[in-house]
mmCIF file of C-alpha atoms in Angstrom:
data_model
loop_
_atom_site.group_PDB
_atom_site.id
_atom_site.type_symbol
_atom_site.label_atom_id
_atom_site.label_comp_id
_atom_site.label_asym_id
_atom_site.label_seq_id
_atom_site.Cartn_x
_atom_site.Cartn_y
_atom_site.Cartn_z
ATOM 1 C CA UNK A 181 42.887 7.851 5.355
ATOM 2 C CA UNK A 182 39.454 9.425 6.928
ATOM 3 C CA UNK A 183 39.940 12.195 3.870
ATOM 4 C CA UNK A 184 40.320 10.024 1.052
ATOM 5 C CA UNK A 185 37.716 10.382 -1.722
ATOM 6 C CA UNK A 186 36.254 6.720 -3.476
ATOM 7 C CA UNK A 187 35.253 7.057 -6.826
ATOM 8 C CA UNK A 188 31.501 5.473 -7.129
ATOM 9 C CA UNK A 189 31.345 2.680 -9.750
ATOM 10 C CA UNK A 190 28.453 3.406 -12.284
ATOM 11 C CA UNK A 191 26.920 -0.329 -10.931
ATOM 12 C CA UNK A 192 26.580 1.204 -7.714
ATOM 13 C CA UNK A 193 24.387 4.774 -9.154
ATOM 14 C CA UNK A 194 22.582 2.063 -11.180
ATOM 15 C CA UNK A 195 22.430 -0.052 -7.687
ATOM 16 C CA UNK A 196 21.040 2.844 -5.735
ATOM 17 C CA UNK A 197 18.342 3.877 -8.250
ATOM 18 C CA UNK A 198 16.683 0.315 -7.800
ATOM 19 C CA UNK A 199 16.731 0.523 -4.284
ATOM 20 C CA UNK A 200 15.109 3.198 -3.904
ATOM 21 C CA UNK A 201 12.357 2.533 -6.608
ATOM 22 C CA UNK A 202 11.699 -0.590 -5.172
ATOM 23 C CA UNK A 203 11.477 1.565 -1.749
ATOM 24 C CA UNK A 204 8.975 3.795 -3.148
ATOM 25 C CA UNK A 205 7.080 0.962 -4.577
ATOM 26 C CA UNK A 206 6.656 -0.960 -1.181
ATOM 27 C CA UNK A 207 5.929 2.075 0.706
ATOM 28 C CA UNK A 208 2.884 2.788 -1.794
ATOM 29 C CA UNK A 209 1.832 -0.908 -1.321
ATOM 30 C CA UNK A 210 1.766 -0.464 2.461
ATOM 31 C CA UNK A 211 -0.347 2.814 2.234
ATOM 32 C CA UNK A 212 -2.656 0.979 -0.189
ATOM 33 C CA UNK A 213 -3.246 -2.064 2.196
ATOM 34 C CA UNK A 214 -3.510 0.130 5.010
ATOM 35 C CA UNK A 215 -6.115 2.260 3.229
ATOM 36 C CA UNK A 216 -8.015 -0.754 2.553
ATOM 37 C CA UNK A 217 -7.957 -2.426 5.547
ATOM 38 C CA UNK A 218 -9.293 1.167 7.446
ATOM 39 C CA UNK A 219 -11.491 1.029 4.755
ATOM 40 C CA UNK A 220 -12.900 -2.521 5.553
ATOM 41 C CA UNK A 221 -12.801 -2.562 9.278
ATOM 42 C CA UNK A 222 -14.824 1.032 9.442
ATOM 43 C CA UNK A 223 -17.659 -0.020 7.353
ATOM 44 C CA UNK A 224 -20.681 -0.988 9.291
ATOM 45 C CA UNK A 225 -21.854 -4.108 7.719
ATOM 46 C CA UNK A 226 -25.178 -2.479 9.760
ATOM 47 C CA UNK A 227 -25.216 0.235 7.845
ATOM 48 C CA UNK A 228 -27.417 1.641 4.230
ATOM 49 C CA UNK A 229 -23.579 1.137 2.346
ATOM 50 C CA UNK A 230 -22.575 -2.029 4.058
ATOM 51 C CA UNK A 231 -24.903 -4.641 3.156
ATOM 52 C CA UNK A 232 -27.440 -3.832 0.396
ATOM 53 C CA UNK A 233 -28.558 -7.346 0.519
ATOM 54 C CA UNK A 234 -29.437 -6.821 4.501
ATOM 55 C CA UNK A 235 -32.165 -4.008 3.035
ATOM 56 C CA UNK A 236 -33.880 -6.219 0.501
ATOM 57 C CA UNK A 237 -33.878 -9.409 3.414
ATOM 58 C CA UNK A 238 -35.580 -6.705 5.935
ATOM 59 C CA UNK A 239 -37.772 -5.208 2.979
ATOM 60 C CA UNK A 240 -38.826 -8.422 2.003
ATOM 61 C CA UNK A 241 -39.629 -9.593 5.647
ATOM 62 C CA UNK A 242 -42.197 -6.971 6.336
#
């Protein structure tokens, strides 16, 4: 019985096509958080790009 073909039911190519959509979908979403949150955790809040308001506090201060 190991050699006997099954004929694929057009709800299961239709199935399939979802699945992996949906798969490519999430796997975009968890590159874009992931970008993000490398994106947020190496900024130095310290930093000319990290807090413009920190250079107008320390401009103002002098």
């Amino acid at each position: 019985m190991a050699g006997q073909l099954r004929a694929t039911h057009e709800l299961h190519n239709r199935r399939l096509s979802r699945n992996v959509g949906l798969g490519i979908v999430l796997v975009l979403f968890v590159g874009l958080v992931y970008g993000l949150t490398i994106a947020k955790v190496g900024t130095d809040p310290n930093d000319e790009l990290g807090a413009p308001w920190a250079q107008a506090q320390e401009k103002a201060a002098r």
